[in-house]
Amino acid sequence: MARYEQVHGSVALITLTGPPVNALSAAVRQGITDTVSRALGDPEVKSVVICGQNGVFCGGADIREFAKPTMGGPPLVPMMAAIEEGDKPVVAAIEGVALGGGLELALGCHYRIAHSKARLGLPEVTLGLLPAAGGTQRLPRLIGVAAALDLITTGRHVTAQQALKLGMVDQVAEQNTVEAAIQFAKQVEGKPLLPRKLSLQPTACPPEVDTLLEEAMAQVKRRARGAIAPVACVMAVRAAVTLPYQAGMQKEQELMSTLFRSSQARAMQYCFFAQRAVGRWKLPGGAHSVNTKPRPVTKAAVIGLGTMGRGITVALVKAGIAVVAVETNDKQLQTGKQIVCEMLKREAEKRKETPRLDLVHFTTSLAELKDSDLVIEAVFEDMPLKKQVFKELSSVCRADAFLCSNTSGLDVDELASVTRRPEMVVGMHFFAPAHVMRLLEVVCGRGSSPEAVATAMQLGKRLGKVSVAVGNCSGFVGNRMLKPYLEEANFLLEEGATPELVDAALEEFGFAMGVFRMSDLSGLDVGWRIRKEAGLTGPDVDPRDHPRRRQGRRYSPLPDLVCEQGRLGQKNGRGWYLYDKPGGRVATPDPSIHRFLEDYRLKHAISPRHIDRQEVVERCLFALINEGFRVLDDGIAAGPEDIDMIYVFGYGWPRHRGGPMFYAAMVGLPKVLERLEHYRQAHPDVPHLEPSALLRRLVDSGSPPIDTWRDFLQRPHSQL
Ligand code: COA
Ligand code: ADP
């Protein structure tokens, strides 16, 4: 799939034609091989230009082919070698993107011209791989070891201007890139090609190259959280420094074949497609993302300028949306205004832009919302207060304005019930800090209209978020699954673990932060307040209750007792850990927490036992996964991909493990079931360890592949 034309007499123009992004599928590779060979063999052709159709050069290897048993078609390495070895100049005309194999193809060409809006990069590391069509060997020869290490180990994209500065491209075109490339090709016809063949060039090595490579290795190991691809990337670049080209290519292939077969690569490729699949939502009655048009949002409003409201305001302004920001009184308004303005200035500085302070209008009057297209309420997490706000919104806002709540778990239907427009109400659950975190849960209430869901999903996308449509239940998807995870962590402390042991096990698994460090960061009083409201702790608890059982099930009062000691987490410098200062980030284990745990065990006659890291991972994560199966079976999430993306983008689940449901499939469902049964037997008063009905059904059906789990659901999402 490549078109061949002869233009301007001597130039062969080859156009890749593989929609949507001209990925290098077997057919496209065949097309390139055939057309390049034709051009090189035609005596009338003196130069060649390679471009892609529809304004996209090439999105890289065809990721869909990776899962196939055999790839078929010509392999990439000899295809690129044939381009480079030829005796006619080949110019890559890069529009849109040149990513992965696309950039490697361009590196196999002798010259590169990019459109000013084009982006270039080697994102293979984000798919658990490395650029294995010569990318790790040619790029260091072109732009130097340090810059190549940066691009290859992070997978980040660069703009055409940055690429020009780095020496990756020879020219940036403002207008017609293909035409510019054709003119360029004509000019270089007959010029010596040897200096342009990257495989024949030495890698320029600065004197400190060894230190550079060692530091890069130390850095990726620190950041990778157990991912193997970044480490392999550094090893491959090292080969470009220490070995001749062919031997370096051999090393690149060896490293790639290990990565290619790894479960990490499968997990990350699954994430690539899952991230795109979650945008295709479906609702009861058959409405879905394809047949529902979102309404444009040009004027938004945010109610409440606390932590969440400020972040949401900044996210909206960054996307160029005008915001009316409302607070209860002048004092709160001024505080909120000052912080929002500072945040906007900082954000603009980072992007070297002027802050758009003019886009926010601060007020204490709800009457100023009469023009808003969409309102996001972000007041305290308190149902009566939120209902009051929704009632007022319902009367002051335009009849066609969408009313959204940033609740993290309250009943969206109950909020909708106090308005005169339940169909215009949806949940928009942002994650703190809202202008940074990529996840948005869009909560569909019973009455939410398809248009309201489509508008909230589209708005999330505009804000740069991964938006996932979820059903309405306590905690929605993310926080509902977090509950058993947190409870298991507390039970482990009772039984003999320390916060640092539990955290170390979870961080070794790949979480950015263990459960106790995460709780300290979020603030321990948040959960405390929720438990008080639920009657699980505080003065309303029946004193005759078993101290470690509430509402008929095992309950750990440890987090409540910690709060009662005034330890609220990072914000006041003391939580499960001790911090360098209030708000400080340096956590150290606290001997007084150890003593507190020992006293607690003595008081309750618990003899501490040795708990290993495997038990921590199984108890915490299998409990969370088990709840994930319930979430699916209850129709709260449409499919395992939705849950996995929520955890990867909102809760620090390591991408190289694909998300909780993918991880369960990798571990093997029978093993997950067996371990849950084992722990349930050991802890009969912990109902969340009871294996879910869906997990049992899947195991009984021979543990089918994850993409068929939807067929086993009791209440599919679309039938809620
Ligand atoms: N192989 C196979 N399919 C690909 C692909 C690839 N390399 N790149 C994109 N696609 C598919 C997507 O899955 C999506 O399919 P869908 O519409 O069925 O969901 C479609 O092309 C459009 O991609 P999308 O990401 O939604 O469009 P975009 O315009 O936002 O971004 C890219 C385009 C190319 C920047 C982006 O898709 C991307 O980063 N692709 C991967 C690049 C990469 O990692 N290449 C190295 C491969 S080893
Ligand atoms: P969160 O951490 O969820 O953002 P905060 O407690 O930080 O919650 O902030 C909630 C904010 O909402 C506070 O600044 C409070 O003044 C504001 N607020 C509460 N009620 C109203 C209301 N009726 N209208 C506007 N703002 C409100």
PDB file of C-alpha atoms in Angstrom, residues 312-402:
ATOM      1  CA  ILE A 312     -10.830  22.248  37.572  1.00  0.00           C
ATOM      2  CA  THR A 313     -10.860  25.997  36.855  1.00  0.00           C
ATOM      3  CA  VAL A 314      -7.212  25.876  35.781  1.00  0.00           C
ATOM      4  CA  ALA A 315      -7.837  22.822  33.583  1.00  0.00           C
ATOM      5  CA  LEU A 316     -10.735  24.612  31.836  1.00  0.00           C
ATOM      6  CA  VAL A 317      -8.766  27.816  31.277  1.00  0.00           C
ATOM      7  CA  LYS A 318      -5.779  25.867  29.923  1.00  0.00           C
ATOM      8  CA  ALA A 319      -8.165  24.462  27.316  1.00  0.00           C
ATOM      9  CA  GLY A 320      -9.248  28.018  26.407  1.00  0.00           C
ATOM     10  CA  ILE A 321     -12.705  27.811  28.021  1.00  0.00           C
ATOM     11  CA  ALA A 322     -14.151  30.842  29.827  1.00  0.00           C
ATOM     12  CA  VAL A 323     -15.083  30.151  33.459  1.00  0.00           C
ATOM     13  CA  VAL A 324     -17.307  31.825  36.028  1.00  0.00           C
ATOM     14  CA  ALA A 325     -15.874  30.779  39.404  1.00  0.00           C
ATOM     15  CA  VAL A 326     -18.215  31.019  42.394  1.00  0.00           C
ATOM     16  CA  GLU A 327     -17.497  31.059  46.134  1.00  0.00           C
ATOM     17  CA  THR A 328     -19.710  31.609  49.167  1.00  0.00           C
ATOM     18  CA  ASN A 329     -18.217  34.855  50.484  1.00  0.00           C
ATOM     19  CA  ASP A 330     -15.657  37.516  49.599  1.00  0.00           C
ATOM     20  CA  LYS A 331     -12.943  36.143  51.852  1.00  0.00           C
ATOM     21  CA  GLN A 332     -13.136  32.642  50.326  1.00  0.00           C
ATOM     22  CA  LEU A 333     -13.413  34.183  46.878  1.00  0.00           C
ATOM     23  CA  GLN A 334     -10.262  36.291  47.310  1.00  0.00           C
ATOM     24  CA  THR A 335      -8.270  33.329  48.616  1.00  0.00           C
ATOM     25  CA  GLY A 336      -9.488  31.150  45.734  1.00  0.00           C
ATOM     26  CA  LYS A 337      -8.830  33.886  43.202  1.00  0.00           C
ATOM     27  CA  GLN A 338      -5.289  34.467  44.391  1.00  0.00           C
ATOM     28  CA  ILE A 339      -4.420  30.761  44.237  1.00  0.00           C
ATOM     29  CA  VAL A 340      -6.068  30.198  40.837  1.00  0.00           C
ATOM     30  CA  CYS A 341      -4.214  33.202  39.383  1.00  0.00           C
ATOM     31  CA  GLU A 342      -0.900  31.946  40.746  1.00  0.00           C
ATOM     32  CA  MET A 343      -1.564  28.477  39.332  1.00  0.00           C
ATOM     33  CA  LEU A 344      -2.463  29.937  35.938  1.00  0.00           C
ATOM     34  CA  LYS A 345       0.698  32.033  35.888  1.00  0.00           C
ATOM     35  CA  ARG A 346       2.870  29.035  36.786  1.00  0.00           C
ATOM     36  CA  GLU A 347       1.195  26.885  34.109  1.00  0.00           C
ATOM     37  CA  ALA A 348       1.599  29.603  31.467  1.00  0.00           C
ATOM     38  CA  GLU A 349       5.239  30.093  32.412  1.00  0.00           C
ATOM     39  CA  LYS A 350       5.894  26.378  31.864  1.00  0.00           C
ATOM     40  CA  ARG A 351       4.336  26.614  28.410  1.00  0.00           C
ATOM     41  CA  LYS A 352       5.980  29.964  27.651  1.00  0.00           C
ATOM     42  CA  GLU A 353       2.573  31.556  27.074  1.00  0.00           C
ATOM     43  CA  THR A 354       0.725  34.522  28.537  1.00  0.00           C
ATOM     44  CA  PRO A 355      -1.617  33.474  31.367  1.00  0.00           C
ATOM     45  CA  ARG A 356      -5.285  33.796  30.353  1.00  0.00           C
ATOM     46  CA  LEU A 357      -6.482  35.396  33.577  1.00  0.00           C
ATOM     47  CA  ASP A 358      -9.077  37.221  31.485  1.00  0.00           C
ATOM     48  CA  LEU A 359     -10.900  33.935  30.957  1.00  0.00           C
ATOM     49  CA  VAL A 360     -11.963  33.633  34.626  1.00  0.00           C
ATOM     50  CA  HIS A 361     -14.631  35.758  36.213  1.00  0.00           C
ATOM     51  CA  PHE A 362     -14.749  35.447  40.008  1.00  0.00           C
ATOM     52  CA  THR A 363     -18.028  36.086  41.810  1.00  0.00           C
ATOM     53  CA  THR A 364     -20.106  35.251  44.869  1.00  0.00           C
ATOM     54  CA  SER A 365     -23.344  35.509  42.950  1.00  0.00           C
ATOM     55  CA  LEU A 366     -24.964  32.443  41.438  1.00  0.00           C
ATOM     56  CA  ALA A 367     -27.071  34.791  39.295  1.00  0.00           C
ATOM     57  CA  GLU A 368     -24.000  35.250  37.088  1.00  0.00           C
ATOM     58  CA  LEU A 369     -24.340  31.692  35.837  1.00  0.00           C
ATOM     59  CA  LYS A 370     -27.254  32.516  33.569  1.00  0.00           C
ATOM     60  CA  ASP A 371     -25.102  32.270  30.403  1.00  0.00           C
ATOM     61  CA  SER A 372     -23.134  29.138  31.319  1.00  0.00           C
ATOM     62  CA  ASP A 373     -23.334  26.086  29.042  1.00  0.00           C
ATOM     63  CA  LEU A 374     -22.102  23.725  31.732  1.00  0.00           C
ATOM     64  CA  VAL A 375     -21.601  24.011  35.493  1.00  0.00           C
ATOM     65  CA  ILE A 376     -19.281  21.873  37.612  1.00  0.00           C
ATOM     66  CA  GLU A 377     -20.125  21.848  41.291  1.00  0.00           C
ATOM     67  CA  ALA A 378     -17.109  21.272  43.586  1.00  0.00           C
ATOM     68  CA  VAL A 379     -18.310  22.188  47.079  1.00  0.00           C
ATOM     69  CA  PHE A 380     -17.703  20.070  50.204  1.00  0.00           C
ATOM     70  CA  GLU A 381     -18.457  16.368  49.855  1.00  0.00           C
ATOM     71  CA  ASP A 382     -21.730  16.694  51.748  1.00  0.00           C
ATOM     72  CA  MET A 383     -25.040  15.500  50.314  1.00  0.00           C
ATOM     73  CA  PRO A 384     -27.421  18.067  51.897  1.00  0.00           C
ATOM     74  CA  LEU A 385     -25.136  20.936  50.832  1.00  0.00           C
ATOM     75  CA  LYS A 386     -24.748  19.575  47.298  1.00  0.00           C
ATOM     76  CA  LYS A 387     -28.520  19.121  47.008  1.00  0.00           C
ATOM     77  CA  GLN A 388     -29.050  22.711  48.075  1.00  0.00           C
ATOM     78  CA  VAL A 389     -26.559  23.883  45.444  1.00  0.00           C
ATOM     79  CA  PHE A 390     -28.183  21.769  42.713  1.00  0.00           C
ATOM     80  CA  LYS A 391     -31.613  23.140  43.603  1.00  0.00           C
ATOM     81  CA  GLU A 392     -30.322  26.690  43.214  1.00  0.00           C
ATOM     82  CA  LEU A 393     -28.478  25.843  39.996  1.00  0.00           C
ATOM     83  CA  SER A 394     -31.630  24.357  38.585  1.00  0.00           C
ATOM     84  CA  SER A 395     -33.424  27.662  39.031  1.00  0.00           C
ATOM     85  CA  VAL A 396     -30.680  30.118  37.987  1.00  0.00           C
ATOM     86  CA  CYS A 397     -29.074  28.312  35.033  1.00  0.00           C
ATOM     87  CA  ARG A 398     -30.374  28.280  31.477  1.00  0.00           C
ATOM     88  CA  ALA A 399     -32.781  25.410  30.892  1.00  0.00           C
ATOM     89  CA  ASP A 400     -30.343  23.766  28.494  1.00  0.00           C
ATOM     90  CA  ALA A 401     -27.263  24.087  30.735  1.00  0.00           C
ATOM     91  CA  PHE A 402     -25.634  20.858  31.909  1.00  0.00           C
TER      92      PHE A 402
END
